[in-house]
mmCIF file of C-alpha atoms in Angstrom:
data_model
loop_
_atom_site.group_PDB
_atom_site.id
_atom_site.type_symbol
_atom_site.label_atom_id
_atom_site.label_comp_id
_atom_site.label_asym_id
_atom_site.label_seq_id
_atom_site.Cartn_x
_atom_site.Cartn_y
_atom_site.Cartn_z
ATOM 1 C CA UNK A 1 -5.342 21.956 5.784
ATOM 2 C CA UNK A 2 -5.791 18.512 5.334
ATOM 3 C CA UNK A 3 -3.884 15.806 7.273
ATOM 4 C CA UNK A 4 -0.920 13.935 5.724
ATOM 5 C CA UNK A 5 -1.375 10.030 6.528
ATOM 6 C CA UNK A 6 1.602 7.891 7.662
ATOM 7 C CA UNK A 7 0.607 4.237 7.183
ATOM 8 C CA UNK A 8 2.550 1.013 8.159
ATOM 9 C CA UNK A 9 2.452 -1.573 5.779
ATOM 10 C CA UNK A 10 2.728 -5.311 6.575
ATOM 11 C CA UNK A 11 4.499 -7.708 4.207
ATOM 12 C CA UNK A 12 3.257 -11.255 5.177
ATOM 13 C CA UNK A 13 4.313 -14.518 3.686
ATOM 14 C CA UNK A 14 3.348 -18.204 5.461
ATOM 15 C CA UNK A 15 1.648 -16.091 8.387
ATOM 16 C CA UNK A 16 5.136 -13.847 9.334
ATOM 17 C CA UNK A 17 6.464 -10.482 8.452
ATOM 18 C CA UNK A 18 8.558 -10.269 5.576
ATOM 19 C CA UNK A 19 10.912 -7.500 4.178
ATOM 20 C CA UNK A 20 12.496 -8.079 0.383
ATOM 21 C CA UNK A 21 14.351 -5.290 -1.510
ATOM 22 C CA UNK A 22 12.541 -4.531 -5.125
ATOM 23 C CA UNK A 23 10.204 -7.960 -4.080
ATOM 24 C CA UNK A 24 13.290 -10.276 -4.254
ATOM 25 C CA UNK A 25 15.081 -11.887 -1.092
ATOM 26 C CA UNK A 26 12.544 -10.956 1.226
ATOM 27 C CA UNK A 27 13.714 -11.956 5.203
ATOM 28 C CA UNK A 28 11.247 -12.850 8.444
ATOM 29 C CA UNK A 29 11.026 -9.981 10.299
ATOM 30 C CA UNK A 30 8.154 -11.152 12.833
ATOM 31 C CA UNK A 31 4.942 -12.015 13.939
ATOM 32 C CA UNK A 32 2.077 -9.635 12.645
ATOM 33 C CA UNK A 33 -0.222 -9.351 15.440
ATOM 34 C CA UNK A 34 2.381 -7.985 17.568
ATOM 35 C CA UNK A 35 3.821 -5.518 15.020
ATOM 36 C CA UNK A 36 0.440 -4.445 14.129
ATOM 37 C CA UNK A 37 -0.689 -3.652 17.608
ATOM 38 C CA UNK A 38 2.759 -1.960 18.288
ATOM 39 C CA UNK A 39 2.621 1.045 15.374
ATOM 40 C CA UNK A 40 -0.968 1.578 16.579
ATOM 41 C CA UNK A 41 0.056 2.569 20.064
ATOM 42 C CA UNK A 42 2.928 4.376 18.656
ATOM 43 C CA UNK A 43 0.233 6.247 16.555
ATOM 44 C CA UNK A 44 0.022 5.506 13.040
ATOM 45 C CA UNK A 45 -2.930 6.718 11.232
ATOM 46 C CA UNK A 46 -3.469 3.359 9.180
ATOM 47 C CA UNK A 47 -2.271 -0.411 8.307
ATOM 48 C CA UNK A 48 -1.944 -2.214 5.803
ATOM 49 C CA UNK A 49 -1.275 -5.690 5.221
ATOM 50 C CA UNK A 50 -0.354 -7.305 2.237
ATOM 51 C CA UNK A 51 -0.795 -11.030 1.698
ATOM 52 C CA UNK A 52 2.765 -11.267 -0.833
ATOM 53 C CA UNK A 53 2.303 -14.805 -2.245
ATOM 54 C CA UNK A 54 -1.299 -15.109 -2.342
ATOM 55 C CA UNK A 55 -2.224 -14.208 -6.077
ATOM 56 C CA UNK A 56 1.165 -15.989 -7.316
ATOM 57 C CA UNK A 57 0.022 -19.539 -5.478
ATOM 58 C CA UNK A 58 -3.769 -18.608 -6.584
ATOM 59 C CA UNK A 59 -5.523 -18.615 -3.360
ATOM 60 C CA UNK A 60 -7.338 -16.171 -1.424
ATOM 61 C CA UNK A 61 -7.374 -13.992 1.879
ATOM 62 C CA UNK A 62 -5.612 -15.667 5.442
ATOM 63 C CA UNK A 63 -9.041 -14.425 7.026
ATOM 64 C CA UNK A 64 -7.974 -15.600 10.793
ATOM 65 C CA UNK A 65 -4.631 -14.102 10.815
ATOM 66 C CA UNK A 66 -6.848 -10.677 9.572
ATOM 67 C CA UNK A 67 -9.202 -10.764 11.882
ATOM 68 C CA UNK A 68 -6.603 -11.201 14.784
ATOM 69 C CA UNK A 69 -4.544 -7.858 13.459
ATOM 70 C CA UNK A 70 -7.928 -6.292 12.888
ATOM 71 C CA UNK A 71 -8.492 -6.882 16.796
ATOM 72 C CA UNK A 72 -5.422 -5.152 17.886
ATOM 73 C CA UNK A 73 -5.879 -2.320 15.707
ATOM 74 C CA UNK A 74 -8.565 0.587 15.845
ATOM 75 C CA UNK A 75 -7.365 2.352 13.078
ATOM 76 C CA UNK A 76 -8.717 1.936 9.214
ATOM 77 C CA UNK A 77 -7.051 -1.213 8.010
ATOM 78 C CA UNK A 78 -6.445 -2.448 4.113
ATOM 79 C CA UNK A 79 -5.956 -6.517 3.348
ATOM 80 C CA UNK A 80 -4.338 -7.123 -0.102
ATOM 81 C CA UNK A 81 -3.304 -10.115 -1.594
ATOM 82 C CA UNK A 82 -5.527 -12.729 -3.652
ATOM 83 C CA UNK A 83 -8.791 -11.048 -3.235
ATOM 84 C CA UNK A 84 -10.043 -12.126 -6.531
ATOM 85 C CA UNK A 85 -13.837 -12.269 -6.036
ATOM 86 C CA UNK A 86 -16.553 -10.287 -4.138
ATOM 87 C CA UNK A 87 -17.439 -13.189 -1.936
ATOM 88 C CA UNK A 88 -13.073 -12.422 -1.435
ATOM 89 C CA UNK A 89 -14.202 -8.676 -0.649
ATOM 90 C CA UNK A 90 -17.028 -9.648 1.907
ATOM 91 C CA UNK A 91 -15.399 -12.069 4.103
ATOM 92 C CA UNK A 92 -12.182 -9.686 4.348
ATOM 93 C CA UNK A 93 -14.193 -6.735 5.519
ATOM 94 C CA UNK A 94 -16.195 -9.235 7.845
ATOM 95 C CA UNK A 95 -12.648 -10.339 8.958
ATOM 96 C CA UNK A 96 -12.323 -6.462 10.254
ATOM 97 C CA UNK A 97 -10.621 -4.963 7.251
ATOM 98 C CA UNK A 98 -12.091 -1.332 6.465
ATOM 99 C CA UNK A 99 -10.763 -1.740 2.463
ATOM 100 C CA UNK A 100 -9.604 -3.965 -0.017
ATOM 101 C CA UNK A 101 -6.311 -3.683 -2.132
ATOM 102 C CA UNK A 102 -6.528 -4.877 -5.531
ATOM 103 C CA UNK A 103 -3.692 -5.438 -7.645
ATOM 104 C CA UNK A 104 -3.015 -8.283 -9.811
ATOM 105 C CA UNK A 105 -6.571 -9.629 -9.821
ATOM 106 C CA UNK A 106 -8.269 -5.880 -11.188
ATOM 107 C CA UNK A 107 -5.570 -6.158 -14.097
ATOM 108 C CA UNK A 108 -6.835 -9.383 -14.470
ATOM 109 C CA UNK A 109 -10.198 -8.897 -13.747
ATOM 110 C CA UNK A 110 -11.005 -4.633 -13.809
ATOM 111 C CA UNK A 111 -14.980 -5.238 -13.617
ATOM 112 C CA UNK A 112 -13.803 -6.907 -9.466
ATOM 113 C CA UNK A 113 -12.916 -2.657 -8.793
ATOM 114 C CA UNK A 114 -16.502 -1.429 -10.462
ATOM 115 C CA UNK A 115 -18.379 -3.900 -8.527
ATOM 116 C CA UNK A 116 -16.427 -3.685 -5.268
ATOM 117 C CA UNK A 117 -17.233 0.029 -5.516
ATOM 118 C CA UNK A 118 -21.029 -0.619 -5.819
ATOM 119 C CA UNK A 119 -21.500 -3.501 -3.701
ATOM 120 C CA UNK A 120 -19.467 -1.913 -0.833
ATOM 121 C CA UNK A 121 -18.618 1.857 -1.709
ATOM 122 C CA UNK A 122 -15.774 3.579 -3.387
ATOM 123 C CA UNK A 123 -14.046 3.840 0.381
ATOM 124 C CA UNK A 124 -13.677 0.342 0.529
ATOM 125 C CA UNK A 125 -11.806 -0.287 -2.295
ATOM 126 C CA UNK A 126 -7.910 0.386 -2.853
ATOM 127 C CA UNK A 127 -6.369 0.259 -6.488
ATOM 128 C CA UNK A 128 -2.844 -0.940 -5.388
ATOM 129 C CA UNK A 129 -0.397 -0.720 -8.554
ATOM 130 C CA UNK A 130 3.463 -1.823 -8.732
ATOM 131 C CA UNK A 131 4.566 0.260 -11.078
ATOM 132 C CA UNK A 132 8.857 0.475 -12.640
ATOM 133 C CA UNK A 133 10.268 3.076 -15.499
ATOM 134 C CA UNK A 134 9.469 1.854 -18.765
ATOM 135 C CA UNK A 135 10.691 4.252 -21.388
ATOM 136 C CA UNK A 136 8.333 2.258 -23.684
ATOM 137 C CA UNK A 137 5.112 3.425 -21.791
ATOM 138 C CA UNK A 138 3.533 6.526 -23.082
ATOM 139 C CA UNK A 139 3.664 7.841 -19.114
ATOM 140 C CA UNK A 140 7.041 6.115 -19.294
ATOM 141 C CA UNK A 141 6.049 3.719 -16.473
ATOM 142 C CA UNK A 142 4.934 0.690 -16.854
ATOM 143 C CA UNK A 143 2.358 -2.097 -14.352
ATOM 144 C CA UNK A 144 3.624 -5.056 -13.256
ATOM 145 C CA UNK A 145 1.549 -7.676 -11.427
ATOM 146 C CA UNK A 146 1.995 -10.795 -9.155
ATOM 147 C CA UNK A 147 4.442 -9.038 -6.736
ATOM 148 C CA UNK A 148 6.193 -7.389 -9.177
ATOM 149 C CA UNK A 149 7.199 -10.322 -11.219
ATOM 150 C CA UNK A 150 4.878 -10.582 -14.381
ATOM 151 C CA UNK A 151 4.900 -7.132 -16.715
ATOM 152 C CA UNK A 152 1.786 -5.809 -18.251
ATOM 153 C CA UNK A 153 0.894 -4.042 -21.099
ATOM 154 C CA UNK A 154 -0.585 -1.522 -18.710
ATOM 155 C CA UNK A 155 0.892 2.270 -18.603
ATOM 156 C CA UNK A 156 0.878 3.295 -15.205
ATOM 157 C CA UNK A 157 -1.215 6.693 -15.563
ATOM 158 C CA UNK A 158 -3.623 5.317 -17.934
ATOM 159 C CA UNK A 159 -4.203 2.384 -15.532
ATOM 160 C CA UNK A 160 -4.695 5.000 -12.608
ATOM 161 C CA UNK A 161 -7.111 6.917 -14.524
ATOM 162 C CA UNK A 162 -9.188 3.766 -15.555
ATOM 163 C CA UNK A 163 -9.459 2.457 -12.065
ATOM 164 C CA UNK A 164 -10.580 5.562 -10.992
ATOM 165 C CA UNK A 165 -13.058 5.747 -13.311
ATOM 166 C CA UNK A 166 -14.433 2.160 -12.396
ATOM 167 C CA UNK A 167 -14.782 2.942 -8.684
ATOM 168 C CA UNK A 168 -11.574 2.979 -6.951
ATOM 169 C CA UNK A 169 -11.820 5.242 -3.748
ATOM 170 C CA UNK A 170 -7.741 5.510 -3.330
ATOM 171 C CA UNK A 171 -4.454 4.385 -4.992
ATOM 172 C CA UNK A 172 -1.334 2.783 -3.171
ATOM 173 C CA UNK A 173 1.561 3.484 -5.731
ATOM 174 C CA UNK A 174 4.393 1.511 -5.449
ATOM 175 C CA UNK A 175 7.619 2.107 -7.092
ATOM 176 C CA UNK A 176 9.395 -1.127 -7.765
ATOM 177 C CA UNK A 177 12.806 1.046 -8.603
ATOM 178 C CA UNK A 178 12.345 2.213 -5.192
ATOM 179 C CA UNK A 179 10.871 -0.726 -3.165
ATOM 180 C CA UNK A 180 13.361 -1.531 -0.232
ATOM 181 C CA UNK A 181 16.251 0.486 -1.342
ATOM 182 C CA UNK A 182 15.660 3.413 1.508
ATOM 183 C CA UNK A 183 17.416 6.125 -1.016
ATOM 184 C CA UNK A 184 13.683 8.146 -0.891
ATOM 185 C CA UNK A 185 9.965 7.505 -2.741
ATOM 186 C CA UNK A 186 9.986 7.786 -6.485
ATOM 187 C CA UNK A 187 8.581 11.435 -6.725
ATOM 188 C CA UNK A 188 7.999 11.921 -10.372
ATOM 189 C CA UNK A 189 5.760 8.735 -10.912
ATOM 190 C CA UNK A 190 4.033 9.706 -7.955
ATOM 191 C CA UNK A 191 3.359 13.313 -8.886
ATOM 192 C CA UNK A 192 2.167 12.918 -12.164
ATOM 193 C CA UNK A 193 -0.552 10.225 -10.526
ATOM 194 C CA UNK A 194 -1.670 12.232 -7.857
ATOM 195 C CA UNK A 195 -2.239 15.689 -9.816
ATOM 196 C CA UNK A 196 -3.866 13.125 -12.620
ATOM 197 C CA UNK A 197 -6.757 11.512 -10.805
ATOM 198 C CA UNK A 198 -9.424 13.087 -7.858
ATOM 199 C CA UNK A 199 -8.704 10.081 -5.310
ATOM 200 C CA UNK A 200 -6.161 9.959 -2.846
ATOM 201 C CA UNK A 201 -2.663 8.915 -3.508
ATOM 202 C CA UNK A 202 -0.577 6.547 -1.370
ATOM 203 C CA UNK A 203 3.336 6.733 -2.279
ATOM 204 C CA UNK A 204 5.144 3.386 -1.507
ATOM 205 C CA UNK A 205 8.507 2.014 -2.025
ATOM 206 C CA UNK A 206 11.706 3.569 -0.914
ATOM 207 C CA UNK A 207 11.042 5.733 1.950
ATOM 208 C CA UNK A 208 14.186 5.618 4.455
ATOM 209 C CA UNK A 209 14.131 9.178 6.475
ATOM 210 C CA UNK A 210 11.942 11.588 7.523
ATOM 211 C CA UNK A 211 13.117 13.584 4.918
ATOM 212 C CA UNK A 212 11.904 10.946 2.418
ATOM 213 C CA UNK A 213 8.697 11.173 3.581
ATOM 214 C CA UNK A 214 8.196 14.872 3.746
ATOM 215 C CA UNK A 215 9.374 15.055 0.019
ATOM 216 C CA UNK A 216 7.118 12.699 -1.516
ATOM 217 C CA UNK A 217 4.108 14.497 0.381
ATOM 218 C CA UNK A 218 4.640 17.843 -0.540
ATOM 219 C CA UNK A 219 6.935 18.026 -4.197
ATOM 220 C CA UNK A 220 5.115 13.963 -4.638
ATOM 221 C CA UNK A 221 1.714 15.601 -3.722
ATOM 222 C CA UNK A 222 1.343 12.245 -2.220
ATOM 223 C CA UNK A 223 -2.160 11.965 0.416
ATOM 224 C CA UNK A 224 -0.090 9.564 2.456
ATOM 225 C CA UNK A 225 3.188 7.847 2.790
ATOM 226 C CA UNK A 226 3.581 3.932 3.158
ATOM 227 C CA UNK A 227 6.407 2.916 5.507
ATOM 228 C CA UNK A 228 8.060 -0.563 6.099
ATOM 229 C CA UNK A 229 11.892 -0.865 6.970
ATOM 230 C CA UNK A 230 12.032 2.090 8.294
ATOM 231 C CA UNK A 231 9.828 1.059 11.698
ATOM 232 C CA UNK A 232 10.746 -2.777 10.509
ATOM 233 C CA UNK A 233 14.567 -2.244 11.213
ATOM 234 C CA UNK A 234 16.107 0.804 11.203
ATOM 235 C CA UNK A 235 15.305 2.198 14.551
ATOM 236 C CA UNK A 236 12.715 4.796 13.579
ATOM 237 C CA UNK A 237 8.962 4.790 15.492
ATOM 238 C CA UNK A 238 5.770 6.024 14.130
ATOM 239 C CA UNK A 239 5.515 9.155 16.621
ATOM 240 C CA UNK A 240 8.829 9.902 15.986
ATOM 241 C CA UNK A 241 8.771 10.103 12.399
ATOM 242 C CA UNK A 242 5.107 12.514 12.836
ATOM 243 C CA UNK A 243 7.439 14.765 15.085
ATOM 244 C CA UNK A 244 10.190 15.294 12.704
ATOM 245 C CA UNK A 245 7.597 15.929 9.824
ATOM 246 C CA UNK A 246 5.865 18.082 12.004
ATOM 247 C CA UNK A 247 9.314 20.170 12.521
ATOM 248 C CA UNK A 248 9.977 20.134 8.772
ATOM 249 C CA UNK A 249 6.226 21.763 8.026
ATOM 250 C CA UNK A 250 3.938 18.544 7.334
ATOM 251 C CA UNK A 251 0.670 18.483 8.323
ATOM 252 C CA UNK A 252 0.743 15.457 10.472
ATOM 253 C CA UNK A 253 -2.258 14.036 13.509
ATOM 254 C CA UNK A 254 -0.125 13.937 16.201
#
């Protein structure tokens, strides 16, 4: 049976760690390098590090800050935030980033996910989509760009399926309902995702127990579950977490 993933993910604004609850007041929380290189020696399967201001003040990748988490880490690592361009792409993964996240610059710009995908494979790049209830949305979700603070016309499943179909190799779902709130992952968004497209899916946004996670990976049919305040601030470690899925009937690497 396949491996559930637990992956760590890394809010940075101004070079620092930042935590925010549904994207608003977000808080320093630390320096990157160092939280980076502690979850991988507490064992988590995968990073990710999201760049939160980057597409709203238009600029592109902090590639030295990257390549100084992607030397501490020796685990598959994802960089989001204001990769607009392939040139964007390339000097991220020569930074030491395994895969790209693209958010608001593939609703912007969808052809960036088809060409990612052929230029550098369908592994590389990561469709990652902030998503809130929308009872206007055929899916009745609705995508919202720029950290959550500029609403699309996109419906969440449609968008899935579409940036599937261009190339993307994964999808990191994040409910904005959810996002910081620690009252569990938003499982019926994340369901109807996963069992609607042939890519792994990431659930994000609200995960505050073990029990959280273990929900959202077996009634979610999430691939993997994206943590934050949970390792951030409220005591929890990676291994720890693995061990109590474990107990509860997860599939976890330990």
């Amino acid at each position: 049976m396949l491996k559930k993933r637990i992956i760590v993910c890394l809010d940075v604004k101004d070079g620092r760690t930042t935590k925010g609850v549904k994207f608003q007041n977000n808080i320093d929380i630390g320096n990157p390098v160092e939280m980076a290189k502690k979850y991988y020696e507490q064992g988590v399967d995968e990073l990710v590090f999201y760049d939160i201001m980057a597409s709203a003040r238009g600029r592109g990748p902090i590639l030295d800050l990257i390549s100084r988490v992607a030397e501490q880490v020796f685990i598959p690592f994802c960089v989001g935030g204001g990769i607009g361009t392939i040139e964007d792409i390339r000097s991220t993964i020569l930074a030491g980033a395994e895969k790209v996240s693209l958010n608001s610059q593939a609703v912007k710009n969808p052809d960036l996910i088809h060409e990612g995908a052929r230029v550098f494979g369908n592994q590389c790049i990561v469709l990652g989509m902030d998503a809130a209830k929308d009872a206007e949305m055929p899916s009745g979700y609705r995508v919202y760009i720029n950290g959550g603070r500029v609403k699309t016309d996109l419906d969440a499943l449609e968008w899935a399926k579409k940036a599937v179909s261009l190339g993307a190799g994964e999808i990191v779902l994040n409910s904005i309902d959810a996002d910081g709130v620690r009252n569990g992952y938003e499982l019926t968004v994340t369901k109807m995702i996963a069992e609607n497209v042939s890519v792994p899916v990431i659930a994000s946004g609200g995960g505050g127990t073990p029990q959280h996670l273990a929900d959202v990976l077996t009634q979610g049919k999430a691939d993997a579950a994206l943590i934050a305040s949970m390792v951030h601030s409220m005591g929890y470690t990676v291994d720890g977490i693995k061990r109590d899925l474990d107990k509860l009937g997860v599939p976890v690497r330990l």
